[in-house]
CSV table of C-alpha atoms and ligand atoms in Angstrom, one decimal:
chain,number,residue,atom,x,y,z
A,27,MET,CA,-1.7,-15.2,16.0
A,28,GLY,CA,-4.6,-13.2,17.5
A,29,THR,CA,-4.4,-9.4,17.2
A,30,ASP,CA,-0.8,-9.0,16.6
A,31,PHE,CA,-0.6,-7.7,13.0
A,32,ARG,CA,3.2,-7.3,13.1
A,33,PRO,CA,3.7,-4.4,10.6
A,34,SER,CA,7.3,-4.6,10.8
A,35,GLY,CA,8.2,-8.1,11.9
A,36,THR,CA,8.1,-11.4,10.5
A,37,HIS,CA,5.5,-12.2,8.1
A,38,HIS,CA,4.8,-15.5,6.1
A,39,TRP,CA,2.8,-14.3,3.2
A,40,HIS,CA,3.3,-17.4,1.2
A,41,SER,CA,1.8,-19.6,3.7
A,42,ALA,CA,-1.9,-20.3,3.3
A,43,THR,CA,-2.5,-20.9,7.1
A,44,TYR,CA,-0.7,-17.6,8.1
A,45,VAL,CA,-2.7,-15.6,5.4
A,46,SER,CA,-5.8,-16.8,6.6
A,47,GLU,CA,-5.3,-15.9,10.0
A,48,TRP,CA,-4.0,-12.7,9.3
A,49,ILE,CA,-6.9,-11.7,7.0
A,50,GLU,CA,-9.4,-12.8,9.8
A,51,GLY,CA,-7.6,-10.5,12.3
A,52,ASP,CA,-7.1,-7.7,9.7
A,53,ALA,CA,-10.8,-7.9,8.6
A,54,THR,CA,-11.7,-6.8,12.3
A,55,ARG,CA,-10.2,-3.6,11.2
A,56,ASP,CA,-11.9,-2.9,8.2
A,57,ASP,CA,-14.3,-0.5,9.5
A,58,ASP,CA,-11.4,1.5,11.1
A,59,ARG,CA,-9.5,1.5,8.0
A,60,ARG,CA,-12.3,2.3,5.6
A,61,PRO,CA,-12.3,6.0,5.8
A,62,VAL,CA,-8.7,6.2,4.9
A,63,LEU,CA,-9.0,3.7,2.2
A,64,ARG,CA,-11.9,5.5,0.7
A,65,ARG,CA,-10.1,8.8,0.9
A,66,LEU,CA,-7.0,7.3,-0.9
A,67,ALA,CA,-9.4,5.9,-3.7
A,68,GLY,CA,-11.0,9.4,-4.0
A,69,LEU,CA,-7.7,11.2,-4.6
A,70,ILE,CA,-7.2,9.2,-7.9
A,71,PRO,CA,-6.7,12.3,-10.3
A,72,ALA,CA,-9.6,11.4,-13.0
A,73,ALA,CA,-12.8,12.5,-14.2
A,74,PRO,CA,-16.1,10.6,-13.1
A,75,ASP,CA,-17.1,7.8,-15.9
A,76,ARG,CA,-14.0,8.1,-17.7
A,77,PRO,CA,-12.5,4.5,-18.3
A,78,LEU,CA,-9.5,4.3,-15.8
A,79,HIS,CA,-6.8,1.4,-15.3
A,80,VAL,CA,-5.6,1.3,-11.8
A,81,LEU,CA,-2.9,-1.0,-10.2
A,82,ASP,CA,-3.0,-2.2,-6.5
A,83,VAL,CA,0.6,-3.0,-5.5
A,84,GLY,CA,0.6,-5.6,-2.8
A,85,GLY,CA,-3.1,-5.6,-3.0
A,86,GLY,CA,-3.6,-8.7,-0.5
A,87,TYR,CA,-7.2,-9.7,-0.2
A,88,GLY,CA,-8.3,-6.7,-2.1
A,89,ALA,CA,-9.5,-4.1,0.5
A,90,VAL,CA,-7.9,-1.1,-1.5
A,91,SER,CA,-9.1,-2.6,-4.8
A,92,ALA,CA,-12.6,-2.8,-3.5
A,93,GLU,CA,-12.8,1.0,-2.6
A,94,VAL,CA,-11.4,1.7,-6.1
A,95,LEU,CA,-13.9,-0.2,-7.8
A,96,GLU,CA,-16.9,1.2,-5.7
A,97,ARG,CA,-15.6,4.8,-6.2
A,98,TRP,CA,-14.9,4.7,-10.0
A,99,PRO,CA,-17.7,2.8,-11.7
A,100,ALA,CA,-15.6,2.7,-15.1
A,101,ALA,CA,-12.2,1.6,-13.5
A,102,HIS,CA,-10.5,-1.8,-14.2
A,103,VAL,CA,-8.0,-2.7,-11.6
A,104,THR,CA,-5.0,-4.9,-11.7
A,105,LEU,CA,-4.5,-6.3,-8.3
A,106,HIS,CA,-0.9,-7.3,-7.8
A,107,ASP,CA,0.8,-9.4,-5.0
A,108,TYR,CA,3.4,-12.2,-4.6
A,109,SER,CA,1.2,-14.5,-2.3
A,110,GLU,CA,-0.8,-16.9,-4.1
A,111,ALA,CA,-3.0,-17.3,-0.7
A,112,MET,CA,-3.6,-13.7,-0.9
A,113,VAL,CA,-4.5,-13.5,-4.4
A,114,SER,CA,-6.9,-16.5,-4.1
A,115,ALA,CA,-8.7,-14.6,-1.2
A,116,ALA,CA,-8.9,-11.5,-3.5
A,117,THR,CA,-10.5,-13.5,-6.3
A,118,GLU,CA,-13.2,-14.8,-3.8
A,119,ARG,CA,-13.7,-11.1,-2.2
A,120,LEU,CA,-13.7,-9.3,-5.5
A,121,GLY,CA,-15.6,-12.0,-7.5
A,122,ARG,CA,-18.7,-9.6,-7.8
A,123,TYR,CA,-16.7,-7.2,-10.1
A,124,GLY,CA,-15.9,-10.1,-12.6
A,125,SER,CA,-13.8,-8.8,-15.4
A,126,ARG,CA,-13.3,-5.3,-14.0
A,127,VAL,CA,-10.3,-7.1,-12.1
A,128,THR,CA,-7.1,-8.8,-13.3
A,129,TYR,CA,-4.8,-10.6,-10.9
A,130,ARG,CA,-1.0,-10.6,-11.4
A,131,LEU,CA,1.7,-12.3,-9.1
A,132,ALA,CA,5.1,-10.6,-9.1
A,133,ASP,CA,7.9,-10.1,-6.1
A,134,MET,CA,8.8,-6.4,-5.8
A,135,ASN,CA,12.1,-7.8,-4.4
A,136,GLU,CA,12.9,-9.0,-8.3
A,137,ARG,CA,14.2,-6.5,-10.6
A,138,ASP,CA,11.7,-7.4,-13.4
A,139,TRP,CA,8.5,-7.5,-11.2
A,140,ALA,CA,7.0,-4.4,-12.9
A,141,ASP,CA,7.2,-6.0,-16.4
A,142,ARG,CA,4.7,-8.6,-15.5
A,143,LEU,CA,2.0,-6.2,-14.7
A,144,GLY,CA,0.8,-4.8,-17.9
A,145,GLY,CA,0.1,-1.2,-18.0
A,146,PRO,CA,0.4,1.8,-18.4
A,147,PHE,CA,-1.8,2.9,-15.5
A,148,ASP,CA,-3.7,5.9,-14.7
A,149,ALA,CA,-3.0,5.6,-11.0
A,150,VAL,CA,-1.2,3.2,-8.8
A,151,VAL,CA,-2.7,2.5,-5.2
A,152,SER,CA,-1.2,0.6,-2.5
A,153,ALA,CA,-1.7,0.1,1.3
A,154,MET,CA,0.5,-1.5,3.9
A,155,ALA,CA,2.6,-3.3,1.3
A,156,ILE,CA,5.8,-1.5,0.1
A,157,HIS,CA,7.3,-1.3,3.6
A,158,ASN,CA,7.6,-5.1,3.3
A,159,VAL,CA,10.6,-4.7,0.9
A,160,GLU,CA,12.4,-3.1,3.8
A,161,GLU,CA,15.6,-1.9,2.4
A,162,PRO,CA,15.6,1.9,1.5
A,163,GLU,CA,17.3,1.3,-1.7
A,164,LEU,CA,14.6,-1.2,-2.7
A,165,ILE,CA,11.9,1.2,-1.7
A,166,GLU,CA,13.3,3.9,-3.8
A,167,ARG,CA,13.7,1.4,-6.7
A,168,VAL,CA,10.2,0.2,-6.3
A,169,TYR,CA,9.0,3.9,-6.5
A,170,GLY,CA,10.9,4.1,-9.5
A,171,ASP,CA,9.5,1.2,-11.2
A,172,ILE,CA,6.0,2.3,-10.3
A,173,PHE,CA,6.7,5.7,-11.9
A,174,GLY,CA,7.6,4.0,-14.9
A,175,LEU,CA,4.1,2.2,-15.0
A,176,LEU,CA,2.0,5.4,-14.9
A,177,ARG,CA,1.0,7.2,-17.6
A,178,PRO,CA,2.0,11.1,-17.7
A,179,GLY,CA,-0.5,12.9,-15.3
A,180,GLY,CA,-1.0,9.7,-13.3
A,181,ALA,CA,-0.4,9.5,-9.7
A,182,LEU,CA,0.7,7.0,-7.0
A,183,LEU,CA,-1.4,6.9,-3.8
A,184,THR,CA,0.4,4.8,-1.1
A,185,MET,CA,-0.7,4.4,2.6
A,186,ASP,CA,2.0,3.1,4.6
A,187,LEU,CA,4.1,2.7,7.6
A,188,LEU,CA,6.1,6.1,7.9
A,189,PHE,CA,8.4,5.5,10.9
A,190,PRO,CA,9.8,7.8,13.4
A,191,ALA,CA,13.4,8.2,13.0
A,192,SER,CA,14.4,9.0,16.5
A,193,GLN,CA,14.0,7.5,19.8
A,194,GLY,CA,12.6,10.6,21.0
A,195,LEU,CA,9.9,10.7,18.4
A,196,ALA,CA,9.0,6.9,18.9
A,197,GLU,CA,8.5,7.6,22.7
A,198,LEU,CA,6.3,10.5,21.5
A,199,TYR,CA,4.3,8.0,19.3
A,200,ARG,CA,4.1,5.5,22.1
A,201,ARG,CA,2.9,7.8,24.6
A,202,ASP,CA,0.0,9.3,22.6
A,203,PRO,CA,-3.1,8.6,24.4
A,204,THR,CA,-5.0,8.4,21.0
A,205,ARG,CA,-2.7,5.7,19.5
A,206,ARG,CA,-4.8,2.6,18.2
A,207,HIS,CA,-2.2,0.5,16.9
A,208,ASN,CA,-1.1,-2.6,18.9
A,209,TRP,CA,2.3,-3.1,17.5
A,210,ASP,CA,5.5,-1.6,19.1
A,211,VAL,CA,7.0,1.5,17.5
A,212,ARG,CA,10.1,1.0,15.5
A,213,VAL,CA,12.7,3.4,14.8
A,214,ASN,CA,13.6,3.3,11.1
A,215,PRO,CA,15.1,5.8,8.6
A,216,ALA,CA,12.1,5.2,6.6
A,217,ASP,CA,10.4,8.3,7.8
A,218,ALA,CA,8.0,10.4,6.0
A,219,GLU,CA,10.8,12.8,4.9
A,220,SER,CA,12.7,10.1,3.4
A,221,HIS,CA,9.9,8.5,1.5
A,222,LEU,CA,9.0,12.1,0.0
A,223,ARG,CA,12.7,12.3,-1.0
A,224,TRP,CA,12.8,8.7,-2.7
A,225,LEU,CA,9.5,9.6,-4.5
A,226,ARG,CA,11.3,12.8,-5.8
A,227,ARG,CA,14.3,10.9,-6.9
A,228,ALA,CA,12.3,8.3,-8.6
A,229,GLY,CA,10.9,11.0,-10.9
A,230,PHE,CA,7.7,12.3,-9.2
A,231,SER,CA,7.3,16.0,-9.6
A,232,GLU,CA,4.8,16.7,-7.0
A,233,VAL,CA,4.8,14.8,-3.9
A,234,ASP,CA,3.1,15.3,-0.5
A,235,CYS,CA,1.9,13.4,2.7
A,236,VAL,CA,-1.7,14.2,2.3
A,237,TRP,CA,-2.7,12.5,5.7
A,238,LYS,CA,-0.7,11.1,8.9
A,239,ASP,CA,-1.6,9.4,12.0
A,240,LEU,CA,1.5,8.5,13.9
A,241,GLU,CA,3.4,6.0,11.9
A,242,LEU,CA,0.6,5.7,9.3
A,243,GLY,CA,0.5,8.0,6.4
A,244,LEU,CA,-0.9,8.5,3.0
A,245,LEU,CA,1.4,9.6,0.2
A,246,TRP,CA,0.5,11.3,-3.0
A,247,ALA,CA,3.1,11.4,-5.8
A,248,LEU,CA,2.2,12.7,-9.3
A,249,ARG,CA,4.0,11.9,-12.7
A,250,ALA,CA,3.9,15.2,-14.7
A,251,ALA,CA,1.6,15.3,-17.6
B,289,LIG,C1,-0.2,-6.0,5.0
B,289,LIG,S1,-0.7,-6.8,3.6
B,289,LIG,C2,-1.8,-5.4,2.9
B,289,LIG,C3,-2.7,-6.1,2.0
B,289,LIG,C4,-3.6,-4.9,1.3
B,289,LIG,N1,-3.0,-3.8,0.6
B,289,LIG,C5,-4.4,-4.3,2.4
B,289,LIG,O1,-4.3,-3.2,2.8
B,289,LIG,O2,-5.4,-5.0,3.1
B,289,LIG,C6,1.0,-6.6,2.7
B,289,LIG,C7,0.7,-7.4,1.3
B,289,LIG,O3,1.9,-7.2,0.6
B,289,LIG,C8,2.4,-8.3,0.1
B,289,LIG,N2,3.8,-8.4,-0.1
B,289,LIG,C9,4.8,-8.4,0.8
B,289,LIG,N3,6.0,-8.3,0.4
B,289,LIG,C10,5.8,-8.5,-1.1
B,289,LIG,C11,6.7,-8.4,-2.3
B,289,LIG,N4,8.0,-8.6,-2.1
B,289,LIG,N5,6.2,-8.4,-3.4
B,289,LIG,C12,4.8,-8.5,-3.6
B,289,LIG,N6,3.9,-8.5,-2.7
B,289,LIG,C13,4.4,-8.4,-1.3
B,289,LIG,C14,1.8,-9.4,1.0
B,289,LIG,O4,1.7,-10.7,0.3
B,289,LIG,C15,0.3,-8.9,1.4
B,289,LIG,O5,-0.6,-9.3,0.6
């Protein structure tokens, strides 16, 4: 598989071999990704030292959870994923945080996935995960499920693919000389504007794209207090 991260192609998240190769490839980008993941963790609306319960949706091998645990010393993180192989890698990677982390398996495609996660949560974080459910109606439903898991005053922070919705924009992204992603740009209706609309329809009162670099973006969504 090498350096092809296939952000929008076929993934085999239930295959232990695929997952271990994917982690090996992805870990080479850890230094690149850290600033934005750190920023994501820092935007959690909370007072320092207050006990905090955070859910990491599609947490994979724990890159986002680790940033949250470091930034918020009194935080407990529930790492969610549907891949046993990923959760097993996360258990190893986050082992040093001991009982500050809980692991939960659930498939976002299933209607009752959110019922298996516990909560309510002060914040939900996520990176490169929610786009995996693909269908716009499902993404909107997942946003609604996350809204239901949050305490009033809590926020969702999700870094994910915000696709160009037209060929013209896709071409613009491809030509950008600062482009660092090695996947091809896919035209898809799930652009930044659509995500913000789905978040509002899911119940969030304040939504924003707080950072964007071509088709990668960081979305903020607040459940009113
Ligand atoms: C690209 S990885 C990102 C992992 C981690 N958030 C990170 O940034 O390093 C996507 C993750 O989403 C998980 N995932 C994909 N589809 C899912 C689904 N339907 N339900 C739950 N998890 C899913 C995969 O198992 C994988 O761990």
